[in-house]
Amino acid sequence: MIKKEMIAMLLAGGQGSRLGVLTLKMAKPAVAFGGKYRIIDFPLSNCINSGVDTVGVLTQYQPLRLNTHIGIGIPWDLDRNIGGVTVLPPYEKSTSSQWYTGTANAIFQNMDYMETYNPEYVLILSGDHIYKMDYEVMLDFHKQNKAEVTIATMAVPLEEAKRFGILITDENRKIVDFEEKPENPRSNLASMGIYIFNWKTLKEALIAKAEQPALDFGQHVIPYCHEKGAPLYAYEYNGYWKDVGTLQSYWEANMELIDIVPEFNLYEEYWKIYTRSLTLPPQYISSESVIEKSIIGEGTTIYGQIYNSVIGCGVTVGAGTVIRDSIIMNEAVIGDGCEINKGIIAENVLIGNSVRLGIGEEVPNETHPHIYSHGMVTVGEKSVIPEGVTVGKNTVIAGVTNYDDYTDKSLAGGKTLIKAGDES
């Protein structure tokens, strides 16, 4: 029988509805990040950098882009004869068929995959966080404490603790209690949703709780292990970690990459982030262009001015165009004489000449004020904005639009324009 010390199970099936139109056609872990990467590149790179060479990627929502990106795992050195990366979608069984209904239910439905490797330990990861972590160090901590479950934690400001699962520990980091999004938190140690289980402990818990609807780690599996008296420990992580689950946090995490001394450094030799790279020509920067404090992807052609922005691969920026504080994803084409302020422009968008985005006063978005906020303009993939259009702040556009969709060639702040065939 094949034997692996530790395998990873990477939960990558999330819809990511708080990212709005960015996830209409793809799962959140497949969304572009940092110019040339996708969000899932970070946990996959952490795995191979940590010596974890067997990874099951659990997909569900709109998996095509994610599956294509992962392929057979070549960029991450995960194309192995034994182990490597395996994409694990839900599948039909002889007696029943169901979607993954919760984080732990997804793992439970792939017991056979885990059994194949007969591991000592199983590492559970989320596919939508930006961070660098050496899982080998966490495993050493797990072994030293003779833990059956180790939960990665990080200290958060006490006023924010109510948004997280909070762990209460003794002086040896042993978990004595936990609270799910408590109103009055007793600790500021927040769970990061990263777990190491002894395989026997995990297997027993999953089988015992299998009938639980929407079986979840935080709500069901970990409380079960705690009640059974299994030793649970908190591994404290002190590095950079960002949940890019909202448009605001996604925008912030991209902008943090271009700080003069970035808190999250993509350029470290000893901990590389790997990705599937297309064969693209070098960038072309014209003599009239201006670029300040920005990331520019390969194959990009720039004739305009770019300030404090993250530009993906294969992007075209026309002459006289000024882009500030924005994220422009792969293969977007932006015409001449445009102005873009705090925009998130998805892949393969076409913006005509003299378009102005992010203009005027800030008013709340009329349909999803909690998603489209903080003065941003969000444009979904393959959208078309005709030339000469002006768009206000806290707006969203998706689909191929024409002049009839705008009032006097403008979309007021807070408005939503999603064409038939697309829905938020």
CSV table of C-alpha atoms in Angstrom, one decimal:
chain,number,residue,atom,x,y,z
A,1,MET,CA,0.0,0.0,0.0
A,2,ILE,CA,1.2,3.6,-0.8
A,3,LYS,CA,2.1,5.4,2.4
A,4,LYS,CA,2.4,9.2,2.8
A,5,GLU,CA,3.2,10.9,6.1
A,6,MET,CA,0.9,13.9,5.3
A,7,ILE,CA,-1.5,14.7,2.5
A,8,ALA,CA,-3.3,18.0,1.9
A,9,MET,CA,-7.0,18.4,1.1
A,10,LEU,CA,-7.5,21.9,-0.5
A,11,LEU,CA,-11.1,23.2,-0.4
A,12,ALA,CA,-11.5,25.2,-3.6
A,13,GLY,CA,-15.2,24.9,-4.5
A,14,GLY,CA,-16.4,28.2,-3.1
A,15,GLN,CA,-18.7,30.5,-5.1
A,16,GLY,CA,-17.3,33.6,-3.6
A,17,SER,CA,-20.5,35.6,-3.9
A,18,ARG,CA,-19.0,38.5,-2.0
A,19,LEU,CA,-16.7,39.1,-4.9
A,20,GLY,CA,-19.8,39.9,-7.0
A,21,VAL,CA,-19.4,39.7,-10.8
A,22,LEU,CA,-15.8,38.5,-10.5
A,23,THR,CA,-17.1,35.0,-9.7
A,24,LEU,CA,-20.0,34.8,-12.1
A,25,LYS,CA,-18.2,32.4,-14.3
A,26,MET,CA,-15.5,31.0,-12.0
A,27,ALA,CA,-14.8,29.7,-8.5
A,28,LYS,CA,-13.2,32.2,-6.1
A,29,PRO,CA,-9.8,30.4,-6.0
A,30,ALA,CA,-9.5,30.9,-9.8
A,31,VAL,CA,-9.8,34.7,-9.7
A,32,ALA,CA,-6.6,36.5,-10.9
A,33,PHE,CA,-4.4,38.1,-8.2
A,34,GLY,CA,-1.2,40.1,-8.2
A,35,GLY,CA,-0.9,40.5,-12.0
A,36,LYS,CA,0.1,37.0,-13.1
A,37,TYR,CA,-1.2,34.7,-10.4
A,38,ARG,CA,-4.5,33.2,-9.3
A,39,ILE,CA,-5.6,32.9,-5.7
A,40,ILE,CA,-5.1,29.1,-5.6
A,41,ASP,CA,-1.5,29.5,-6.5
A,42,PHE,CA,-0.7,30.5,-2.9
A,43,PRO,CA,-1.8,27.4,-1.0
A,44,LEU,CA,-0.5,25.2,-3.8
A,45,SER,CA,2.9,26.9,-3.7
A,46,ASN,CA,2.9,26.6,0.2
A,47,CYS,CA,2.3,22.9,-0.2
A,48,ILE,CA,5.3,22.1,-2.4
A,49,ASN,CA,7.5,24.6,-0.6
A,50,SER,CA,6.6,22.7,2.6
A,51,GLY,CA,7.4,19.3,1.2
A,52,VAL,CA,3.7,18.3,0.9
A,53,ASP,CA,3.6,16.5,-2.5
A,54,THR,CA,0.1,15.0,-2.4
A,55,VAL,CA,-2.8,17.4,-2.7
A,56,GLY,CA,-6.5,16.7,-3.4
A,57,VAL,CA,-8.2,19.8,-4.7
A,58,LEU,CA,-12.0,19.7,-4.0
A,59,THR,CA,-13.9,21.7,-6.6
A,60,GLN,CA,-17.6,22.3,-7.1
A,61,TYR,CA,-18.8,25.8,-8.3
A,62,GLN,CA,-17.9,26.7,-11.9
A,63,PRO,CA,-14.7,24.6,-11.9
A,64,LEU,CA,-13.6,24.8,-15.6
A,65,ARG,CA,-11.2,27.8,-15.2
A,66,LEU,CA,-9.7,26.2,-12.0
A,67,ASN,CA,-9.3,22.8,-13.5
A,68,THR,CA,-7.6,24.2,-16.6
A,69,HIS,CA,-5.3,26.3,-14.5
A,70,ILE,CA,-4.2,23.4,-12.3
A,71,GLY,CA,-3.9,20.8,-15.1
A,72,ILE,CA,-1.7,18.0,-13.9
A,73,GLY,CA,0.2,20.3,-11.5
A,74,ILE,CA,3.4,20.9,-13.5
A,75,PRO,CA,4.0,24.6,-12.4
A,76,TRP,CA,4.0,23.4,-8.7
A,77,ASP,CA,6.1,20.3,-9.3
A,78,LEU,CA,2.9,18.3,-8.5
A,79,ASP,CA,2.9,16.1,-11.6
A,80,ARG,CA,3.9,12.9,-9.7
A,81,ASN,CA,3.4,9.3,-10.5
A,82,ILE,CA,2.6,8.7,-6.8
A,83,GLY,CA,0.7,11.6,-5.2
A,84,GLY,CA,0.9,14.9,-7.0
A,85,VAL,CA,-2.3,17.0,-7.4
A,86,THR,CA,-5.7,15.4,-8.0
A,87,VAL,CA,-8.9,17.4,-8.8
A,88,LEU,CA,-11.8,16.0,-6.8
A,89,PRO,CA,-15.3,17.2,-8.0
A,90,PRO,CA,-18.5,15.7,-6.5
A,91,TYR,CA,-19.5,12.5,-8.2
A,92,GLU,CA,-22.5,10.3,-8.6
A,93,LYS,CA,-22.5,7.1,-6.5
A,94,SER,CA,-24.4,3.9,-7.0
A,95,THR,CA,-26.7,4.5,-4.1
A,96,SER,CA,-27.0,8.3,-3.9
A,97,SER,CA,-25.7,11.5,-5.4
A,98,GLN,CA,-25.1,14.8,-3.7
A,99,TRP,CA,-23.2,18.0,-3.9
A,100,TYR,CA,-20.6,18.9,-1.3
A,101,THR,CA,-22.8,20.5,1.4
A,102,GLY,CA,-20.2,21.7,3.9
A,103,THR,CA,-16.4,21.8,4.3
A,104,ALA,CA,-16.2,18.6,6.3
A,105,ASN,CA,-18.9,16.9,4.1
A,106,ALA,CA,-16.6,17.5,1.1
A,107,ILE,CA,-13.7,15.8,2.9
A,108,PHE,CA,-16.0,12.9,4.0
A,109,GLN,CA,-17.1,12.3,0.4
A,110,ASN,CA,-13.4,11.8,-0.5
A,111,MET,CA,-12.5,9.2,2.1
A,112,ASP,CA,-11.5,6.7,-0.5
A,113,TYR,CA,-9.0,9.2,-2.0
A,114,MET,CA,-7.4,9.7,1.5
A,115,GLU,CA,-7.5,6.0,2.2
A,116,THR,CA,-5.4,5.4,-0.9
A,117,TYR,CA,-2.4,7.1,0.7
A,118,ASN,CA,-3.0,5.8,4.3
A,119,PRO,CA,-1.5,9.0,5.7
A,120,GLU,CA,-0.4,9.6,9.3
A,121,TYR,CA,-1.8,13.2,9.0
A,122,VAL,CA,-4.2,15.1,6.9
A,123,LEU,CA,-3.8,18.9,6.3
A,124,ILE,CA,-7.0,20.7,5.5
A,125,LEU,CA,-6.6,24.0,3.6
A,126,SER,CA,-8.8,26.7,2.1
A,127,GLY,CA,-8.3,27.8,-1.5
A,128,ASP,CA,-9.0,31.5,-1.1
A,129,HIS,CA,-6.4,32.9,1.3
A,130,ILE,CA,-3.2,34.9,0.4
A,131,TYR,CA,-0.3,33.9,2.7
A,132,LYS,CA,3.0,32.0,3.0
A,133,MET,CA,3.1,29.2,5.6
A,134,ASP,CA,5.5,26.4,6.1
A,135,TYR,CA,3.2,23.5,6.9
A,136,GLU,CA,6.2,21.4,8.0
A,137,VAL,CA,6.8,23.7,11.0
A,138,MET,CA,3.1,23.3,11.9
A,139,LEU,CA,3.4,19.5,11.6
A,140,ASP,CA,6.5,19.6,13.9
A,141,PHE,CA,4.4,21.5,16.5
A,142,HIS,CA,1.6,19.0,16.1
A,143,LYS,CA,4.0,16.1,16.8
A,144,GLN,CA,5.8,17.7,19.7
A,145,ASN,CA,2.5,18.3,21.5
A,146,LYS,CA,1.2,14.8,20.7
A,147,ALA,CA,-1.9,16.6,19.3
A,148,GLU,CA,-4.7,14.9,17.5
A,149,VAL,CA,-5.9,18.1,16.0
A,150,THR,CA,-3.9,21.3,15.5
A,151,ILE,CA,-5.6,24.5,14.3
A,152,ALA,CA,-3.6,27.4,12.8
A,153,THR,CA,-4.5,30.6,14.5
A,154,MET,CA,-3.6,34.3,14.3
A,155,ALA,CA,-4.0,37.1,16.8
A,156,VAL,CA,-6.6,39.6,15.6
A,157,PRO,CA,-7.7,42.9,17.1
A,158,LEU,CA,-10.2,42.2,19.9
A,159,GLU,CA,-12.9,44.4,18.3
A,160,GLU,CA,-12.7,42.3,15.1
A,161,ALA,CA,-12.7,38.9,16.9
A,162,LYS,CA,-16.5,38.6,16.7
A,163,ARG,CA,-16.1,37.9,12.9
A,164,PHE,CA,-14.0,34.7,13.5
A,165,GLY,CA,-14.1,31.4,15.2
A,166,ILE,CA,-12.2,32.2,18.4
A,167,LEU,CA,-10.0,29.7,20.4
A,168,ILE,CA,-9.3,29.8,24.1
A,169,THR,CA,-6.1,28.1,25.1
A,170,ASP,CA,-4.0,27.4,28.2
A,171,GLU,CA,-0.4,28.4,28.7
A,172,ASN,CA,0.8,25.4,26.6
A,173,ARG,CA,-1.4,26.4,23.7
A,174,LYS,CA,-3.8,23.5,24.4
A,175,ILE,CA,-7.3,24.5,23.3
A,176,VAL,CA,-9.7,24.4,26.3
A,177,ASP,CA,-12.7,26.1,24.6
A,178,PHE,CA,-13.8,27.7,21.4
A,179,GLU,CA,-16.5,30.1,20.3
A,180,GLU,CA,-18.0,30.6,16.8
A,181,LYS,CA,-18.2,34.4,16.0
A,182,PRO,CA,-18.9,35.4,19.7
A,183,GLU,CA,-20.5,38.7,20.6
A,184,ASN,CA,-18.2,39.1,23.6
A,185,PRO,CA,-15.0,37.2,22.7
A,186,ARG,CA,-12.8,35.9,25.5
A,187,SER,CA,-9.7,35.7,23.4
A,188,ASN,CA,-8.3,37.2,20.2
A,189,LEU,CA,-6.9,34.0,18.8
A,190,ALA,CA,-8.8,33.4,15.5
A,191,SER,CA,-8.9,30.2,13.6
A,192,MET,CA,-7.5,30.5,10.1
A,193,GLY,CA,-9.4,27.5,8.7
A,194,ILE,CA,-6.1,25.5,8.4
A,195,TYR,CA,-6.1,22.2,10.3
A,196,ILE,CA,-3.8,19.2,10.8
A,197,PHE,CA,-5.6,16.0,11.9
A,198,ASN,CA,-4.3,12.6,12.8
A,199,TRP,CA,-5.9,10.5,10.1
A,200,LYS,CA,-7.5,8.1,12.5
A,201,THR,CA,-9.0,11.0,14.5
A,202,LEU,CA,-10.4,12.7,11.4
A,203,LYS,CA,-11.7,9.4,10.0
A,204,GLU,CA,-13.6,8.6,13.2
A,205,ALA,CA,-15.1,12.1,13.5
A,206,LEU,CA,-16.2,12.2,9.8
A,207,ILE,CA,-17.9,8.8,10.1
A,208,ALA,CA,-19.5,9.6,13.4
A,209,LYS,CA,-21.0,12.9,12.1
A,210,ALA,CA,-21.7,11.8,8.5
A,211,GLU,CA,-25.4,12.3,8.7
A,212,GLN,CA,-25.1,15.9,10.0
A,213,PRO,CA,-26.6,18.3,7.4
A,214,ALA,CA,-24.0,20.7,6.0
A,215,LEU,CA,-21.2,19.0,7.9
A,216,ASP,CA,-18.6,21.7,8.8
A,217,PHE,CA,-15.3,21.6,10.6
A,218,GLY,CA,-15.8,24.6,12.9
A,219,GLN,CA,-19.3,23.7,13.9
A,220,HIS,CA,-19.3,19.9,14.0
A,221,VAL,CA,-16.1,18.0,13.5
A,222,ILE,CA,-13.8,20.0,15.9
A,223,PRO,CA,-16.5,20.2,18.7
A,224,TYR,CA,-16.9,16.4,18.3
A,225,CYS,CA,-13.1,15.8,18.7
A,226,HIS,CA,-13.1,18.1,21.7
A,227,GLU,CA,-16.0,16.3,23.4
A,228,LYS,CA,-14.3,13.0,22.8
A,229,GLY,CA,-11.2,14.3,24.7
A,230,ALA,CA,-8.8,14.4,21.8
A,231,PRO,CA,-5.9,16.8,22.5
A,232,LEU,CA,-6.4,20.0,20.4
A,233,TYR,CA,-3.7,22.6,20.1
A,234,ALA,CA,-3.5,26.1,18.6
A,235,TYR,CA,-0.5,26.8,16.3
A,236,GLU,CA,0.1,30.5,16.2
A,237,TYR,CA,1.0,32.0,12.9
A,238,ASN,CA,2.6,35.5,12.8
A,239,GLY,CA,3.0,36.2,9.1
A,240,TYR,CA,0.9,37.9,6.5
A,241,TRP,CA,-2.5,36.3,5.9
A,242,LYS,CA,-5.4,37.8,4.0
A,243,ASP,CA,-8.9,36.4,3.3
A,244,VAL,CA,-9.7,38.0,0.0
A,245,GLY,CA,-13.4,37.1,0.2
A,246,THR,CA,-14.7,40.6,-0.4
A,247,LEU,CA,-14.0,43.1,-3.1
A,248,GLN,CA,-12.5,45.5,-0.6
A,249,SER,CA,-10.1,43.0,0.9
A,250,TYR,CA,-9.3,41.7,-2.6
A,251,TRP,CA,-8.4,45.3,-3.7
A,252,GLU,CA,-6.4,46.0,-0.5
A,253,ALA,CA,-4.4,42.8,-0.8
A,254,ASN,CA,-3.5,43.7,-4.4
A,255,MET,CA,-2.5,47.2,-3.5
A,256,GLU,CA,-0.4,45.9,-0.6
A,257,LEU,CA,1.8,44.1,-3.1
A,258,ILE,CA,3.0,47.4,-4.5
A,259,ASP,CA,4.0,49.1,-1.3
A,260,ILE,CA,7.7,50.3,-1.3
A,261,VAL,CA,8.4,47.6,1.4
A,262,PRO,CA,5.5,45.2,0.7
A,263,GLU,CA,4.2,43.3,3.8
A,264,PHE,CA,3.6,40.4,1.4
A,265,ASN,CA,6.7,40.0,-0.8
A,266,LEU,CA,6.3,38.1,-4.1
A,267,TYR,CA,10.0,38.4,-4.8
A,268,GLU,CA,11.6,36.2,-2.1
A,269,GLU,CA,13.9,33.6,-3.6
A,270,TYR,CA,13.5,31.1,-0.8
A,271,TRP,CA,9.7,30.9,-1.0
A,272,LYS,CA,8.6,31.2,-4.5
A,273,ILE,CA,5.0,31.5,-5.7
A,274,TYR,CA,4.5,29.3,-8.7
A,275,THR,CA,1.8,29.6,-11.4
A,276,ARG,CA,0.8,28.4,-14.8
A,277,SER,CA,2.5,30.9,-17.1
A,278,LEU,CA,1.5,31.5,-20.7
A,279,THR,CA,4.2,32.0,-23.3
A,280,LEU,CA,3.9,35.8,-23.8
A,281,PRO,CA,6.2,38.4,-25.2
A,282,PRO,CA,7.8,41.1,-23.0
A,283,GLN,CA,6.0,44.2,-22.0
A,284,TYR,CA,6.1,47.2,-24.4
A,285,ILE,CA,6.2,50.6,-22.6
A,286,SER,CA,6.0,53.6,-25.1
A,287,SER,CA,8.1,56.7,-24.7
A,288,GLU,CA,5.0,58.8,-23.8
A,289,SER,CA,3.9,56.4,-21.0
A,290,VAL,CA,4.3,57.0,-17.3
A,291,ILE,CA,4.4,54.2,-14.7
A,292,GLU,CA,4.7,54.8,-11.0
A,293,LYS,CA,4.6,52.2,-8.2
A,294,SER,CA,2.8,49.4,-10.2
A,295,ILE,CA,3.0,45.8,-11.1
A,296,ILE,CA,2.9,45.2,-14.9
A,297,GLY,CA,2.3,41.7,-16.3
A,298,GLU,CA,4.1,40.1,-19.3
A,299,GLY,CA,2.8,40.8,-22.8
A,300,THR,CA,1.3,44.2,-21.8
A,301,THR,CA,1.4,47.2,-24.1
A,302,ILE,CA,1.2,50.6,-22.4
A,303,TYR,CA,0.9,54.0,-24.1
A,304,GLY,CA,-0.8,55.8,-21.2
A,305,GLN,CA,-0.2,56.6,-17.5
A,306,ILE,CA,-0.4,54.1,-14.7
A,307,TYR,CA,-0.2,55.0,-11.0
A,308,ASN,CA,-0.4,52.7,-8.0
A,309,SER,CA,-2.0,49.8,-9.9
A,310,VAL,CA,-1.7,46.1,-10.6
A,311,ILE,CA,-1.9,45.3,-14.3
A,312,GLY,CA,-2.2,41.7,-15.5
A,313,CYS,CA,-0.8,39.9,-18.5
A,314,GLY,CA,-1.6,40.8,-22.1
A,315,VAL,CA,-3.3,44.1,-21.2
A,316,THR,CA,-3.4,47.0,-23.7
A,317,VAL,CA,-3.6,50.6,-22.3
A,318,GLY,CA,-4.2,53.3,-24.9
A,319,ALA,CA,-2.5,56.7,-25.4
A,320,GLY,CA,-3.7,59.5,-23.0
A,321,THR,CA,-5.4,57.0,-20.6
A,322,VAL,CA,-4.7,57.5,-16.9
A,323,ILE,CA,-5.2,54.6,-14.5
A,324,ARG,CA,-5.0,55.1,-10.7
A,325,ASP,CA,-5.4,52.7,-7.7
A,326,SER,CA,-6.8,50.0,-10.0
A,327,ILE,CA,-6.6,46.3,-10.8
A,328,ILE,CA,-6.7,45.4,-14.5
A,329,MET,CA,-6.8,41.7,-15.2
A,330,ASN,CA,-5.4,39.7,-18.1
A,331,GLU,CA,-6.2,40.5,-21.7
A,332,ALA,CA,-8.2,43.7,-20.9
A,333,VAL,CA,-8.1,46.3,-23.7
A,334,ILE,CA,-8.5,49.9,-22.6
A,335,GLY,CA,-8.8,52.6,-25.3
A,336,ASP,CA,-7.3,56.0,-25.7
A,337,GLY,CA,-8.1,59.0,-23.5
A,338,CYS,CA,-9.7,57.0,-20.7
A,339,GLU,CA,-9.7,57.7,-16.9
A,340,ILE,CA,-10.0,54.9,-14.4
A,341,ASN,CA,-10.0,55.5,-10.7
A,342,LYS,CA,-10.1,52.6,-8.2
A,343,GLY,CA,-11.4,50.2,-10.8
A,344,ILE,CA,-11.4,46.4,-10.7
A,345,ILE,CA,-11.5,45.4,-14.3
A,346,ALA,CA,-11.8,41.6,-14.9
A,347,GLU,CA,-10.3,39.5,-17.7
A,348,ASN,CA,-11.0,40.2,-21.4
A,349,VAL,CA,-12.9,43.4,-20.9
A,350,LEU,CA,-13.0,45.9,-23.7
A,351,ILE,CA,-13.3,49.6,-22.8
A,352,GLY,CA,-13.7,52.1,-25.6
A,353,ASN,CA,-12.0,55.4,-26.1
A,354,SER,CA,-12.7,58.3,-23.7
A,355,VAL,CA,-14.4,56.2,-21.0
A,356,ARG,CA,-14.3,57.6,-17.5
A,357,LEU,CA,-14.7,55.2,-14.5
A,358,GLY,CA,-15.0,56.2,-10.9
A,359,ILE,CA,-16.2,59.8,-11.3
A,360,GLY,CA,-18.2,62.0,-8.9
A,361,GLU,CA,-19.6,61.6,-5.4
A,362,GLU,CA,-19.8,58.3,-3.5
A,363,VAL,CA,-23.3,56.9,-3.0
A,364,PRO,CA,-24.3,53.4,-1.9
A,365,ASN,CA,-24.9,50.8,-4.5
A,366,GLU,CA,-28.6,50.3,-5.1
A,367,THR,CA,-28.7,46.5,-5.3
A,368,HIS,CA,-25.7,45.2,-3.3
A,369,PRO,CA,-24.4,48.0,-1.1
A,370,HIS,CA,-22.4,45.5,1.0
A,371,ILE,CA,-20.5,44.2,-2.0
A,372,TYR,CA,-20.0,47.2,-4.3
A,373,SER,CA,-18.6,49.8,-1.9
A,374,HIS,CA,-15.6,51.9,-0.9
A,375,GLY,CA,-15.8,54.0,-4.1
A,376,MET,CA,-14.8,51.2,-6.5
A,377,VAL,CA,-16.0,50.4,-10.0
A,378,THR,CA,-16.2,46.7,-10.8
A,379,VAL,CA,-16.4,45.4,-14.4
A,380,GLY,CA,-17.1,41.7,-15.0
A,381,GLU,CA,-15.1,39.6,-17.5
A,382,LYS,CA,-15.7,39.9,-21.2
A,383,SER,CA,-17.8,43.1,-20.6
A,384,VAL,CA,-17.8,45.8,-23.2
A,385,ILE,CA,-18.2,49.5,-22.4
A,386,PRO,CA,-18.7,51.8,-25.4
A,387,GLU,CA,-16.6,54.9,-26.0
A,388,GLY,CA,-17.4,58.2,-24.3
A,389,VAL,CA,-19.3,56.7,-21.3
A,390,THR,CA,-18.9,58.1,-17.8
A,391,VAL,CA,-19.4,55.8,-14.8
A,392,GLY,CA,-19.8,56.8,-11.2
A,393,LYS,CA,-18.4,55.2,-8.0
A,394,ASN,CA,-19.8,52.0,-6.2
A,395,THR,CA,-21.0,50.8,-9.6
A,396,VAL,CA,-20.9,47.4,-11.3
A,397,ILE,CA,-21.1,46.5,-15.0
A,398,ALA,CA,-21.3,43.1,-16.5
A,399,GLY,CA,-22.0,42.0,-20.1
A,400,VAL,CA,-21.8,43.6,-23.5
A,401,THR,CA,-23.3,47.0,-23.1
A,402,ASN,CA,-24.3,49.7,-25.7
A,403,TYR,CA,-25.4,53.3,-25.5
A,404,ASP,CA,-29.0,52.4,-24.9
A,405,ASP,CA,-28.0,51.0,-21.5
A,406,TYR,CA,-26.8,54.3,-20.3
A,407,THR,CA,-28.6,57.6,-19.7
A,408,ASP,CA,-26.9,60.4,-21.7
A,409,LYS,CA,-23.8,58.1,-22.0
A,410,SER,CA,-23.4,57.8,-18.2
A,411,LEU,CA,-24.1,55.4,-15.4
A,412,ALA,CA,-24.7,57.3,-12.1
A,413,GLY,CA,-22.9,56.4,-8.9
A,414,GLY,CA,-24.4,53.4,-7.1
A,415,LYS,CA,-26.0,51.9,-10.2
A,416,THR,CA,-25.9,48.3,-11.3
A,417,LEU,CA,-25.8,47.4,-15.0
A,418,ILE,CA,-25.8,43.6,-15.6
A,419,LYS,CA,-27.0,42.6,-19.0
A,420,ALA,CA,-29.3,39.6,-19.6
A,421,GLY,CA,-27.5,36.3,-19.4
A,422,ASP,CA,-25.4,37.6,-16.5
A,423,GLU,CA,-26.6,37.8,-12.9
A,424,SER,CA,-25.0,38.8,-9.6
